[in-house]
Amino acid sequence: MPATLLALDLSTAHGSIAVVRGDDVLFRATFQSERSHNAQVFAPLREALAVVGDKLTGIVIGNGPGSYTGVRIAIAAAQGIALSRNVWCVGWSSLTAPDLDAPASYHIIGDARRQSFYLARVENGRLLPNLDIVSADEARVRAADCEIVYTFDAKPPLGLSLLSAKPDAAKLAQIVQSLPADELATLIAQPLIPHYLAEAFITLPKRPTP
């Protein structure tokens, strides 16, 4: 029997939850949330788990890049369910699973904050490792050289003419279930961590005036 996977992506304001078994999507739910994933995710998550019953094989979360808070909530929920159900959980790039009929290969541009932008390429469900953080001017130039460019941002950055997409949890599950067994085993052994675009920016407190 094919594996039954629970998948969730909270890396953007568009939350997505799905249950997938083989080619069948048994459950799919989406919701819109700017900063309250923790308040909205649990009702559809309970519905998804009711559909799964005792057949759950593993859990897939979209690990971003995107909302730090949303991805951390997805990780916490996945780890809690995995522990209680004694199943594995893995992370996979949210950028590989647009909710559009995407081609096998495409580029993505998104806001990386602090006046910078990220450029990435996906090929056959895999995010290539050479993700670049560039200036606004370079992002415009490089976008013009790409044939198919998506953005997962709520608004296309820099006024560029891009294809707007949202992460689809069902697609994430389908990508992971198609991985070779040895690659999946390696993935399961890795810790669940968000995909950070840059090191955390920490403002140090000022020294008190003597």
Coordinates of C-alpha atoms in Angstrom, one line a residue:
M1 CA 0.0 0.0 0.0
P2 CA 1.3 3.5 -0.8
A3 CA 2.5 5.7 2.1
T4 CA 0.0 8.1 3.6
L5 CA 1.6 11.4 4.2
L6 CA 0.4 14.5 6.1
A7 CA 1.8 17.7 4.7
L8 CA 1.6 21.3 5.9
D9 CA 3.1 24.6 4.7
L10 CA 2.8 27.7 6.7
S11 CA 5.7 29.6 5.1
T12 CA 3.5 32.3 3.7
A13 CA 0.2 34.0 4.7
H14 CA -1.5 31.2 2.7
G15 CA -1.6 28.2 4.9
S16 CA -1.9 24.8 3.2
I17 CA -2.6 21.3 4.7
A18 CA -3.1 18.0 2.8
V19 CA -3.2 14.3 3.2
V20 CA -1.8 12.3 0.3
R21 CA -1.7 8.6 -0.5
G22 CA 0.0 7.7 -3.7
D23 CA -1.6 9.8 -6.5
D24 CA -4.7 10.5 -4.4
V25 CA -5.2 13.7 -2.4
L26 CA -7.5 12.5 0.5
F27 CA -7.7 15.9 2.2
R28 CA -6.8 19.5 1.3
A29 CA -7.4 22.7 3.2
T30 CA -6.2 26.2 2.8
F31 CA -6.5 29.4 4.9
Q32 CA -5.3 32.9 4.9
S33 CA -3.4 34.2 7.8
E34 CA -1.0 37.2 8.2
R35 CA 0.3 36.5 11.7
S36 CA -2.0 34.0 13.3
H37 CA -1.1 30.6 11.9
N38 CA -1.2 29.2 15.4
A39 CA -4.8 30.3 15.8
Q40 CA -6.0 28.9 12.4
V41 CA -3.9 25.8 11.7
F42 CA -5.3 23.4 14.3
A43 CA -8.9 23.1 13.2
P44 CA -7.9 21.9 9.6
L45 CA -5.1 19.9 11.1
R46 CA -7.6 18.0 13.3
E47 CA -9.7 17.3 10.2
A48 CA -6.6 16.0 8.3
L49 CA -5.7 13.7 11.2
A50 CA -9.3 12.4 11.3
V51 CA -9.0 11.5 7.6
V52 CA -5.6 9.8 8.2
G53 CA -6.9 7.7 11.1
D54 CA -4.2 5.1 12.1
K55 CA -2.7 5.0 8.6
L56 CA -0.2 7.8 8.9
T57 CA 3.3 7.0 7.5
G58 CA 5.1 10.3 7.7
I59 CA 4.8 14.1 7.8
V60 CA 6.2 16.7 5.4
I61 CA 6.5 20.4 6.2
G62 CA 7.5 23.2 3.9
N63 CA 10.6 24.7 5.5
G64 CA 10.5 28.0 3.6
P65 CA 12.1 30.3 2.9
G66 CA 9.3 32.6 4.2
S67 CA 7.6 33.4 7.5
Y68 CA 9.9 32.5 10.3
T69 CA 7.0 32.2 12.7
G70 CA 4.9 30.1 10.3
V71 CA 7.6 27.6 9.6
R72 CA 8.4 27.3 13.3
I73 CA 4.8 26.6 14.0
A74 CA 4.7 23.9 11.3
I75 CA 7.8 22.3 12.7
A76 CA 6.4 22.2 16.2
A77 CA 3.1 20.8 15.1
A78 CA 4.8 18.1 12.9
Q79 CA 7.2 17.1 15.6
G80 CA 4.4 16.8 18.2
I81 CA 2.3 14.6 15.8
A82 CA 5.3 12.5 14.8
L83 CA 6.2 11.8 18.4
S84 CA 2.6 10.9 19.4
R85 CA 2.1 8.7 16.3
N86 CA 5.7 7.3 16.1
V87 CA 6.2 8.3 12.5
W88 CA 8.9 10.3 10.7
C89 CA 8.8 13.9 9.7
V90 CA 10.9 15.8 7.1
G91 CA 11.3 19.3 5.7
W92 CA 11.3 20.2 2.0
S93 CA 11.6 23.5 0.3
S94 CA 8.3 25.4 0.0
L95 CA 9.6 26.9 -3.3
T96 CA 9.4 23.5 -5.1
A97 CA 5.6 23.2 -4.7
P98 CA 3.7 26.1 -6.4
D99 CA -0.1 25.8 -6.5
L100 CA 0.1 26.3 -10.3
D101 CA 0.7 23.9 -13.2
A102 CA 4.4 24.7 -13.1
P103 CA 6.9 23.4 -15.6
A104 CA 9.7 21.1 -14.5
S105 CA 12.1 24.0 -14.2
Y106 CA 11.6 27.6 -13.3
H107 CA 13.1 30.6 -11.4
I108 CA 11.8 32.3 -8.3
I109 CA 12.3 35.8 -7.0
G110 CA 11.3 37.0 -3.6
D111 CA 11.9 39.8 -1.0
A112 CA 14.8 38.8 1.3
R113 CA 14.3 42.0 3.4
R114 CA 16.9 44.8 4.1
Q115 CA 16.7 46.0 0.5
S116 CA 17.8 42.6 -0.9
F117 CA 16.1 39.9 -3.0
Y118 CA 16.6 36.2 -3.5
L119 CA 16.8 34.4 -6.8
A120 CA 16.4 30.7 -6.9
R121 CA 15.9 27.9 -9.4
V122 CA 13.9 24.7 -9.1
E123 CA 14.5 21.7 -11.3
N124 CA 12.3 18.6 -11.2
G125 CA 11.0 19.3 -7.7
R126 CA 14.4 20.2 -6.2
L127 CA 15.6 23.6 -5.1
L128 CA 19.1 24.0 -6.5
P129 CA 21.7 25.0 -4.0
N130 CA 22.9 28.2 -5.7
L131 CA 20.3 30.5 -4.2
D132 CA 21.6 34.1 -4.5
I133 CA 20.8 37.2 -2.4
V134 CA 21.2 40.3 -4.7
S135 CA 20.4 44.0 -4.9
A136 CA 17.2 45.4 -6.4
D137 CA 19.1 46.4 -9.6
E138 CA 20.6 43.0 -10.1
A139 CA 17.3 41.3 -9.4
R140 CA 15.6 43.3 -12.2
V141 CA 18.4 42.5 -14.6
R142 CA 18.5 38.8 -13.9
A143 CA 14.7 38.5 -13.9
A144 CA 14.7 39.9 -17.5
D145 CA 17.0 37.0 -18.5
C146 CA 14.7 34.3 -17.2
E147 CA 11.9 32.8 -19.2
I148 CA 9.6 31.6 -16.4
V149 CA 9.7 33.4 -13.1
Y150 CA 7.5 32.9 -10.1
T151 CA 7.1 34.7 -6.8
F152 CA 5.7 33.4 -3.6
D153 CA 5.4 37.0 -2.2
A154 CA 1.9 38.4 -1.6
K155 CA 2.9 41.2 -4.1
P156 CA 5.4 40.8 -6.9
P157 CA 8.6 42.5 -5.8
L158 CA 10.1 45.6 -7.5
G159 CA 7.0 45.9 -9.7
L160 CA 8.2 43.0 -11.8
S161 CA 5.8 41.0 -14.1
L162 CA 6.0 37.7 -12.3
L163 CA 3.7 34.6 -11.9
S164 CA 2.3 34.7 -8.4
A165 CA 2.1 31.3 -6.7
K166 CA 1.5 29.9 -3.2
P167 CA 2.9 26.7 -1.7
D168 CA 0.8 23.6 -2.1
A169 CA 1.1 21.1 0.7
A170 CA -0.2 18.2 -1.5
K171 CA 2.6 18.8 -4.0
L172 CA 5.2 18.8 -1.2
A173 CA 3.9 15.4 -0.1
Q174 CA 3.9 14.1 -3.7
I175 CA 7.5 15.2 -4.2
V176 CA 8.8 13.6 -1.0
Q177 CA 6.9 10.3 -1.6
S178 CA 8.6 10.1 -5.0
L179 CA 12.2 10.3 -3.5
P180 CA 14.4 7.2 -3.7
A181 CA 14.3 5.2 -0.4
D182 CA 18.0 6.0 0.4
E183 CA 17.5 9.7 -0.1
L184 CA 14.3 9.7 2.1
A185 CA 16.2 7.8 4.8
T186 CA 18.9 10.5 4.8
L187 CA 16.3 13.2 4.9
I188 CA 14.5 11.6 7.9
A189 CA 17.8 11.6 9.8
Q190 CA 18.2 15.3 9.4
P191 CA 16.8 17.8 11.9
L192 CA 13.8 20.0 10.9
I193 CA 15.1 23.5 10.6
P194 CA 13.7 26.6 8.7
H195 CA 15.4 27.6 5.5
Y196 CA 17.0 30.9 6.5
L197 CA 18.0 33.3 3.8
A198 CA 20.4 35.1 6.0
E199 CA 21.8 35.0 9.6
A200 CA 19.4 36.4 12.2
F201 CA 19.7 40.2 12.7
I202 CA 20.2 40.9 16.4
T203 CA 20.1 44.4 17.7
L204 CA 22.5 44.7 20.7
P205 CA 21.5 46.8 23.6
K206 CA 23.3 50.1 24.1
R207 CA 25.7 50.3 26.9
P208 CA 24.2 52.2 29.8
T209 CA 25.6 55.7 30.2
P210 CA 27.9 55.9 33.2

